[in-house]
mmCIF file of C-alpha atoms and ligand atoms in Angstrom:
data_model
loop_
_atom_site.group_PDB
_atom_site.id
_atom_site.type_symbol
_atom_site.label_atom_id
_atom_site.label_comp_id
_atom_site.label_asym_id
_atom_site.label_seq_id
_atom_site.Cartn_x
_atom_site.Cartn_y
_atom_site.Cartn_z
ATOM 1 C CA MET A 1 11.379 -104.936 -234.947
ATOM 2 C CA LEU A 2 9.912 -101.475 -235.048
ATOM 3 C CA TYR A 3 6.535 -101.287 -236.778
ATOM 4 C CA PRO A 4 5.222 -97.824 -237.610
ATOM 5 C CA ARG A 5 1.728 -97.050 -236.298
ATOM 6 C CA HIS A 6 1.441 -93.902 -238.351
ATOM 7 C CA ILE A 7 2.940 -93.212 -241.774
ATOM 8 C CA ALA A 8 2.526 -89.791 -243.387
ATOM 9 C CA ILE A 9 3.267 -89.213 -247.059
ATOM 10 C CA ILE A 10 4.163 -86.120 -249.083
ATOM 11 C CA MET A 11 3.063 -87.265 -252.529
ATOM 12 C CA ASP A 12 5.481 -85.176 -254.588
ATOM 13 C CA GLY A 13 6.503 -85.193 -258.243
ATOM 14 C CA ASN A 14 3.268 -85.588 -260.210
ATOM 15 C CA GLY A 15 4.106 -82.608 -262.407
ATOM 16 C CA ARG A 16 7.658 -83.759 -263.130
ATOM 17 C CA TRP A 17 6.455 -87.313 -263.830
ATOM 18 C CA ALA A 18 4.121 -85.923 -266.496
ATOM 19 C CA ARG A 19 6.654 -83.505 -267.985
ATOM 20 C CA ALA A 20 9.225 -86.294 -268.301
ATOM 21 C CA ARG A 21 6.711 -88.039 -270.585
ATOM 22 C CA GLY A 22 5.741 -84.948 -272.568
ATOM 23 C CA LEU A 23 2.311 -84.918 -270.877
ATOM 24 C CA PRO A 24 0.454 -82.011 -269.213
ATOM 25 C CA ARG A 25 0.961 -81.737 -265.434
ATOM 26 C CA ILE A 26 -2.640 -82.729 -264.792
ATOM 27 C CA ALA A 27 -1.957 -86.151 -266.318
ATOM 28 C CA GLY A 28 0.569 -86.666 -263.501
ATOM 29 C CA HIS A 29 -2.040 -85.813 -260.876
ATOM 30 C CA LYS A 30 -4.483 -88.276 -262.413
ATOM 31 C CA ILE A 31 -1.977 -91.134 -262.323
ATOM 32 C CA GLY A 32 -1.022 -89.895 -258.825
ATOM 33 C CA MET A 33 -4.599 -90.506 -257.749
ATOM 34 C CA GLU A 34 -4.340 -94.133 -258.920
ATOM 35 C CA ALA A 35 -1.097 -94.503 -256.926
ATOM 36 C CA LEU A 36 -2.934 -93.190 -253.862
ATOM 37 C CA HIS A 37 -5.708 -95.742 -254.380
ATOM 38 C CA ARG A 38 -3.179 -98.607 -254.462
ATOM 39 C CA ILE A 39 -1.179 -97.370 -251.467
ATOM 40 C CA VAL A 40 -4.304 -97.002 -249.309
ATOM 41 C CA HIS A 41 -5.252 -100.606 -250.075
ATOM 42 C CA HIS A 42 -1.764 -101.858 -249.353
ATOM 43 C CA ALA A 43 -1.496 -99.898 -246.090
ATOM 44 C CA SER A 44 -4.844 -101.309 -245.025
ATOM 45 C CA GLN A 45 -3.755 -104.858 -245.852
ATOM 46 C CA MET A 46 -0.459 -104.507 -243.964
ATOM 47 C CA GLY A 47 -2.456 -103.599 -240.839
ATOM 48 C CA LEU A 48 -1.236 -100.014 -240.557
ATOM 49 C CA GLU A 49 -3.303 -97.951 -238.088
ATOM 50 C CA TRP A 50 -2.814 -94.440 -239.509
ATOM 51 C CA LEU A 51 -1.940 -93.171 -242.992
ATOM 52 C CA THR A 52 -1.872 -89.415 -243.580
ATOM 53 C CA VAL A 53 -1.515 -88.050 -247.116
ATOM 54 C CA PHE A 54 -0.759 -84.465 -248.115
ATOM 55 C CA ALA A 55 -3.364 -83.998 -250.849
ATOM 56 C CA PHE A 56 -3.531 -80.203 -251.109
ATOM 57 C CA SER A 57 -1.524 -77.658 -249.179
ATOM 58 C CA SER A 58 -2.694 -74.194 -248.163
ATOM 59 C CA GLU A 59 0.049 -72.913 -250.514
ATOM 60 C CA ASN A 60 -1.266 -74.907 -253.496
ATOM 61 C CA TRP A 61 -3.960 -72.244 -254.149
ATOM 62 C CA SER A 62 -1.243 -70.160 -255.808
ATOM 63 C CA ARG A 63 -0.922 -72.663 -258.668
ATOM 64 C CA PRO A 64 -2.602 -71.805 -262.013
ATOM 65 C CA GLU A 65 -6.387 -71.796 -261.636
ATOM 66 C CA SER A 66 -6.795 -74.650 -264.124
ATOM 67 C CA GLU A 67 -4.481 -76.905 -262.084
ATOM 68 C CA VAL A 68 -6.254 -76.003 -258.812
ATOM 69 C CA ASN A 69 -9.616 -76.814 -260.429
ATOM 70 C CA HIS A 70 -8.237 -80.105 -261.694
ATOM 71 C CA LEU A 71 -6.959 -81.076 -258.230
ATOM 72 C CA MET A 72 -10.383 -80.214 -256.739
ATOM 73 C CA GLY A 73 -12.010 -82.343 -259.436
ATOM 74 C CA LEU A 74 -9.687 -85.261 -258.668
ATOM 75 C CA LEU A 75 -10.502 -85.093 -254.965
ATOM 76 C CA LYS A 76 -14.217 -85.220 -255.814
ATOM 77 C CA LEU A 77 -13.619 -88.124 -258.177
ATOM 78 C CA PHE A 78 -11.503 -89.947 -255.584
ATOM 79 C CA ILE A 79 -14.212 -89.608 -252.916
ATOM 80 C CA LYS A 80 -17.131 -90.397 -255.207
ATOM 81 C CA ARG A 81 -15.402 -93.386 -256.779
ATOM 82 C CA ASP A 82 -13.630 -94.860 -253.742
ATOM 83 C CA LEU A 83 -15.831 -93.999 -250.784
ATOM 84 C CA LEU A 84 -17.969 -97.154 -250.694
ATOM 85 C CA ASP A 85 -14.895 -99.262 -251.346
ATOM 86 C CA LEU A 86 -13.127 -97.576 -248.393
ATOM 87 C CA ARG A 87 -16.191 -98.082 -246.191
ATOM 88 C CA ASP A 88 -16.388 -101.769 -247.123
ATOM 89 C CA ASN A 89 -12.671 -102.232 -246.456
ATOM 90 C CA ASN A 90 -13.033 -100.921 -242.898
ATOM 91 C CA VAL A 91 -11.098 -97.706 -243.651
ATOM 92 C CA ARG A 92 -12.050 -94.632 -241.620
ATOM 93 C CA VAL A 93 -11.569 -91.346 -243.449
ATOM 94 C CA ARG A 94 -10.613 -88.217 -241.517
ATOM 95 C CA VAL A 95 -9.746 -84.819 -242.911
ATOM 96 C CA ILE A 96 -7.332 -82.229 -241.503
ATOM 97 C CA GLY A 97 -6.739 -78.666 -242.693
ATOM 98 C CA ASN A 98 -8.789 -75.510 -242.915
ATOM 99 C CA ARG A 99 -12.130 -76.700 -244.230
ATOM 100 C CA GLU A 100 -13.813 -73.300 -243.977
ATOM 101 C CA GLU A 101 -11.886 -71.978 -247.003
ATOM 102 C CA VAL A 102 -12.743 -74.968 -249.190
ATOM 103 C CA PRO A 103 -15.573 -74.745 -251.801
ATOM 104 C CA ALA A 104 -18.941 -75.794 -250.331
ATOM 105 C CA ASP A 105 -19.412 -78.871 -252.561
ATOM 106 C CA ILE A 106 -16.004 -80.218 -251.486
ATOM 107 C CA GLN A 107 -16.750 -79.475 -247.838
ATOM 108 C CA SER A 108 -19.901 -81.571 -247.998
ATOM 109 C CA LEU A 109 -18.096 -84.434 -249.744
ATOM 110 C CA LEU A 110 -15.388 -84.395 -247.059
ATOM 111 C CA ASP A 111 -18.087 -84.393 -244.356
ATOM 112 C CA GLU A 112 -19.842 -87.276 -246.108
ATOM 113 C CA ALA A 113 -16.605 -89.292 -246.339
ATOM 114 C CA GLU A 114 -16.039 -88.878 -242.603
ATOM 115 C CA THR A 115 -19.633 -89.685 -241.685
ATOM 116 C CA ILE A 116 -20.005 -92.769 -243.885
ATOM 117 C CA THR A 117 -16.800 -94.330 -242.543
ATOM 118 C CA GLN A 118 -16.954 -93.170 -238.924
ATOM 119 C CA LYS A 119 -17.811 -96.607 -237.480
ATOM 120 C CA ASN A 120 -14.853 -98.303 -239.180
ATOM 121 C CA ASP A 121 -11.952 -99.344 -236.978
ATOM 122 C CA GLY A 122 -9.333 -100.452 -239.508
ATOM 123 C CA LEU A 123 -6.902 -98.094 -241.237
ATOM 124 C CA ASN A 124 -7.432 -94.395 -240.477
ATOM 125 C CA LEU A 125 -6.894 -92.548 -243.762
ATOM 126 C CA VAL A 126 -6.189 -88.914 -242.929
ATOM 127 C CA VAL A 127 -6.482 -86.581 -245.888
ATOM 128 C CA ALA A 128 -4.605 -83.315 -245.362
ATOM 129 C CA PHE A 129 -6.566 -80.922 -247.556
ATOM 130 C CA ASN A 130 -6.013 -77.163 -247.583
ATOM 131 C CA TYR A 131 -3.522 -78.014 -244.867
ATOM 132 C CA GLY A 132 -0.479 -76.038 -243.711
ATOM 133 C CA GLY A 133 1.401 -76.750 -240.481
ATOM 134 C CA ARG A 134 1.932 -73.106 -239.506
ATOM 135 C CA ALA A 135 -1.701 -72.192 -240.195
ATOM 136 C CA GLU A 136 -2.807 -75.179 -238.084
ATOM 137 C CA ILE A 137 -0.654 -73.972 -235.167
ATOM 138 C CA VAL A 138 -2.062 -70.436 -235.482
ATOM 139 C CA ARG A 139 -5.638 -71.814 -235.523
ATOM 140 C CA SER A 140 -4.853 -73.796 -232.361
ATOM 141 C CA VAL A 141 -3.439 -70.724 -230.620
ATOM 142 C CA LYS A 142 -6.658 -68.840 -231.429
ATOM 143 C CA LYS A 143 -8.769 -71.709 -230.041
ATOM 144 C CA ILE A 144 -6.659 -71.734 -226.858
ATOM 145 C CA ALA A 145 -7.056 -67.944 -226.526
ATOM 146 C CA LYS A 146 -10.836 -68.411 -226.737
ATOM 147 C CA SER A 147 -10.750 -71.165 -224.098
ATOM 148 C CA LEU A 148 -8.715 -68.890 -221.835
ATOM 149 C CA ALA A 149 -11.076 -65.974 -222.406
ATOM 150 C CA ASN A 150 -14.183 -68.016 -221.583
ATOM 151 C CA GLY A 151 -12.523 -69.731 -218.636
ATOM 152 C CA THR A 152 -12.620 -73.317 -220.026
ATOM 153 C CA ILE A 153 -8.910 -73.652 -219.205
ATOM 154 C CA ASN A 154 -6.465 -71.659 -217.154
ATOM 155 C CA ILE A 155 -2.983 -70.665 -218.275
ATOM 156 C CA ASP A 156 -1.085 -73.038 -215.947
ATOM 157 C CA GLU A 157 -2.820 -76.023 -217.489
ATOM 158 C CA ILE A 158 -1.283 -75.396 -220.914
ATOM 159 C CA ASP A 159 1.483 -77.842 -221.686
ATOM 160 C CA GLU A 160 2.519 -79.816 -224.790
ATOM 161 C CA ALA A 161 -0.168 -82.452 -224.269
ATOM 162 C CA VAL A 162 -2.916 -79.843 -223.871
ATOM 163 C CA PHE A 163 -1.636 -77.872 -226.876
ATOM 164 C CA SER A 164 -1.732 -81.050 -229.004
ATOM 165 C CA LYS A 165 -5.430 -81.424 -228.225
ATOM 166 C CA TYR A 166 -6.145 -78.123 -229.986
ATOM 167 C CA LEU A 167 -4.494 -79.217 -233.235
ATOM 168 C CA ASP A 168 -6.413 -80.765 -236.159
ATOM 169 C CA THR A 169 -4.626 -84.003 -235.261
ATOM 170 C CA ALA A 170 -5.962 -84.031 -231.673
ATOM 171 C CA GLU A 171 -6.971 -87.695 -231.677
ATOM 172 C CA MET A 172 -4.033 -88.983 -233.682
ATOM 173 C CA PRO A 173 -0.610 -90.351 -232.722
ATOM 174 C CA ASP A 174 2.359 -88.417 -234.133
ATOM 175 C CA PRO A 175 3.709 -89.824 -237.402
ATOM 176 C CA ASP A 176 6.441 -92.417 -236.855
ATOM 177 C CA LEU A 177 7.586 -92.284 -240.462
ATOM 178 C CA ILE A 178 7.248 -89.460 -242.992
ATOM 179 C CA ILE A 179 7.820 -90.459 -246.603
ATOM 180 C CA ARG A 180 8.444 -87.916 -249.349
ATOM 181 C CA THR A 181 8.704 -88.970 -252.963
ATOM 182 C CA SER A 182 10.508 -87.282 -255.870
ATOM 183 C CA GLY A 183 13.890 -86.948 -254.147
ATOM 184 C CA GLU A 184 13.113 -83.558 -252.539
ATOM 185 C CA GLN A 185 14.214 -83.513 -248.912
ATOM 186 C CA ARG A 186 12.067 -80.997 -247.061
ATOM 187 C CA LEU A 187 8.914 -80.877 -244.970
ATOM 188 C CA SER A 188 7.100 -78.096 -246.880
ATOM 189 C CA ASN A 189 4.919 -77.025 -243.934
ATOM 190 C CA PHE A 190 3.564 -80.559 -243.348
ATOM 191 C CA LEU A 191 2.808 -81.690 -239.746
ATOM 192 C CA LEU A 192 5.342 -79.263 -238.234
ATOM 193 C CA TRP A 193 4.417 -79.847 -234.586
ATOM 194 C CA GLN A 194 3.698 -83.552 -234.995
ATOM 195 C CA SER A 195 6.969 -84.423 -236.785
ATOM 196 C CA ALA A 196 9.240 -83.488 -233.848
ATOM 197 C CA TYR A 197 10.516 -87.087 -233.530
ATOM 198 C CA SER A 198 9.445 -88.604 -236.849
ATOM 199 C CA GLU A 199 11.800 -90.648 -238.968
ATOM 200 C CA PHE A 200 12.133 -89.535 -242.592
ATOM 201 C CA TYR A 201 12.358 -91.599 -245.747
ATOM 202 C CA PHE A 202 13.012 -89.958 -249.097
ATOM 203 C CA ALA A 203 12.022 -92.089 -252.073
ATOM 204 C CA PRO A 204 13.809 -91.155 -255.295
ATOM 205 C CA CYS A 205 10.840 -91.919 -257.569
ATOM 206 C CA TYR A 206 8.020 -89.544 -258.462
ATOM 207 C CA TRP A 207 4.701 -90.160 -256.696
ATOM 208 C CA PRO A 208 2.910 -91.818 -259.665
ATOM 209 C CA ASP A 209 5.654 -94.500 -259.629
ATOM 210 C CA PHE A 210 5.441 -95.112 -255.868
ATOM 211 C CA ASP A 211 3.909 -98.567 -255.581
ATOM 212 C CA GLU A 212 3.288 -101.273 -252.980
ATOM 213 C CA ARG A 213 6.889 -102.505 -253.182
ATOM 214 C CA GLN A 214 8.203 -98.979 -252.566
ATOM 215 C CA LEU A 215 6.066 -98.714 -249.437
ATOM 216 C CA ASP A 216 7.398 -102.063 -248.207
ATOM 217 C CA ILE A 217 10.969 -100.840 -248.775
ATOM 218 C CA ALA A 218 10.283 -97.659 -246.764
ATOM 219 C CA VAL A 219 8.826 -99.709 -243.897
ATOM 220 C CA GLU A 220 11.779 -102.139 -244.003
ATOM 221 C CA ASP A 221 14.129 -99.156 -243.822
ATOM 222 C CA TYR A 222 12.206 -97.893 -240.779
ATOM 223 C CA TRP A 223 12.670 -101.288 -239.090
ATOM 224 C CA LEU A 224 16.404 -100.589 -238.956
ATOM 225 C CA ARG A 225 16.106 -97.208 -237.307
ATOM 226 C CA GLU A 226 16.870 -96.673 -233.639
ATOM 227 C CA ARG A 227 14.520 -94.079 -232.207
ATOM 228 C CA ARG A 228 15.914 -92.339 -229.150
ATOM 229 C CA PHE A 229 13.541 -89.385 -228.633
ATOM 230 C CA GLY A 230 16.483 -87.355 -227.309
ATOM 231 C CA ARG A 231 17.546 -90.028 -224.809
ATOM 232 C CA ILE A 232 20.662 -92.194 -224.626
ATOM 233 C CA PRO A 233 19.636 -95.867 -224.726
ATOM 234 C CA ASP A 234 20.992 -98.065 -221.956
ATOM 235 C CA TYR A 235 23.004 -95.134 -220.624
ATOM 236 C CA LYS A 236 23.622 -96.905 -217.313
ATOM 237 C CA LYS A 237 25.694 -99.514 -219.165
ATOM 238 C CA GLU A 238 27.637 -96.897 -221.138
ATOM 239 C CA LYS A 239 30.662 -94.930 -220.054
ATOM 240 C CA LEU A 240 29.484 -91.340 -220.414
ATOM 241 C CA LEU A 241 32.853 -89.556 -220.443
HETATM 242 C C1 LIG B 301 2.650 -82.868 -255.775
HETATM 243 O O1 LIG B 301 3.043 -82.972 -257.100
HETATM 244 C C2 LIG B 301 1.295 -83.336 -255.519
HETATM 245 C C3 LIG B 301 0.227 -82.529 -255.221
HETATM 246 C C4 LIG B 301 0.278 -81.070 -255.214
HETATM 247 C C5 LIG B 301 -1.066 -83.068 -254.857
HETATM 248 C C6 LIG B 301 -1.182 -84.537 -254.622
HETATM 249 C C7 LIG B 301 -2.273 -85.038 -255.443
HETATM 250 C C8 LIG B 301 -2.437 -86.330 -255.838
HETATM 251 C C9 LIG B 301 -1.616 -87.429 -255.406
HETATM 252 C C10 LIG B 301 -3.475 -86.693 -256.811
HETATM 253 C C11 LIG B 301 -4.826 -86.258 -256.490
HETATM 254 C C12 LIG B 301 -5.420 -86.857 -255.332
HETATM 255 C C13 LIG B 301 -6.254 -86.180 -254.517
HETATM 256 C C14 LIG B 301 -7.003 -86.964 -253.520
HETATM 257 C C15 LIG B 301 -6.421 -84.711 -254.582
HETATM 258 P P1 LIG B 301 3.577 -81.658 -257.801
HETATM 259 O O2 LIG B 301 2.510 -81.134 -258.699
HETATM 260 O O3 LIG B 301 4.057 -80.663 -256.803
HETATM 261 O O4 LIG B 301 4.766 -82.205 -258.635
HETATM 262 P P2 LIG B 301 6.062 -81.388 -259.090
HETATM 263 O O5 LIG B 301 6.817 -81.055 -257.837
HETATM 264 O O6 LIG B 301 6.768 -82.356 -259.966
HETATM 265 O O7 LIG B 301 5.587 -80.179 -259.825
#
């Protein structure tokens, strides 16, 4: 059976969950934060190595200012409230995305979350914050250009493995399974390079309703997949023409 090492989640549908109940969108984000709390615990208990969650995209800044402020506030609340619990449950927090553009108080909280949990060797919880796949690739290209200019690497050394080391995800395995809630079936600029061979699972429910059982169902669905990475399995036994 195929166990995923790395699951990445696009937590979509908070706004629609709230609207369907006649509530303001921010109520959906708040309940979404509780869903995140439960899923992190469950992932940790199931022995998953890597869980990446798309918490705030580089495109999310274009939402109304009040909603952006609320999402920032929820991230602060999540870190302040859950950090010691994560540390004590052997979860290591890592953050990907462009941290330089993030407000200073959030930057220091993200730094603190990484520092306090850095000795943990259980679940790696990767928070994609102010993250966009294209922007990440452009940042990597700039870093490579600098390395070329200062002679740290030479052009013939650059291959896919070397390129991967310049991404925010340098130390991480690629996601085996990408889950998106809310029924939408697109990647929305999430882990563009890293998802080359990922399996996808689209859950019909909105993120606030995604619970432990839903995660189990997604993993069970993944068990049935046959991953070929572009190859033909057992091709020597098969008649090719
Ligand atoms: C998508 O719902 C979700 C987000 C933009 C952010 C995810 C945020 C959380 C799960 C809660 C907060 C947690 C942290 C740690 C920041 P949407 O607003 O796009 O929903 P819609 O598509 O129905 O409008």
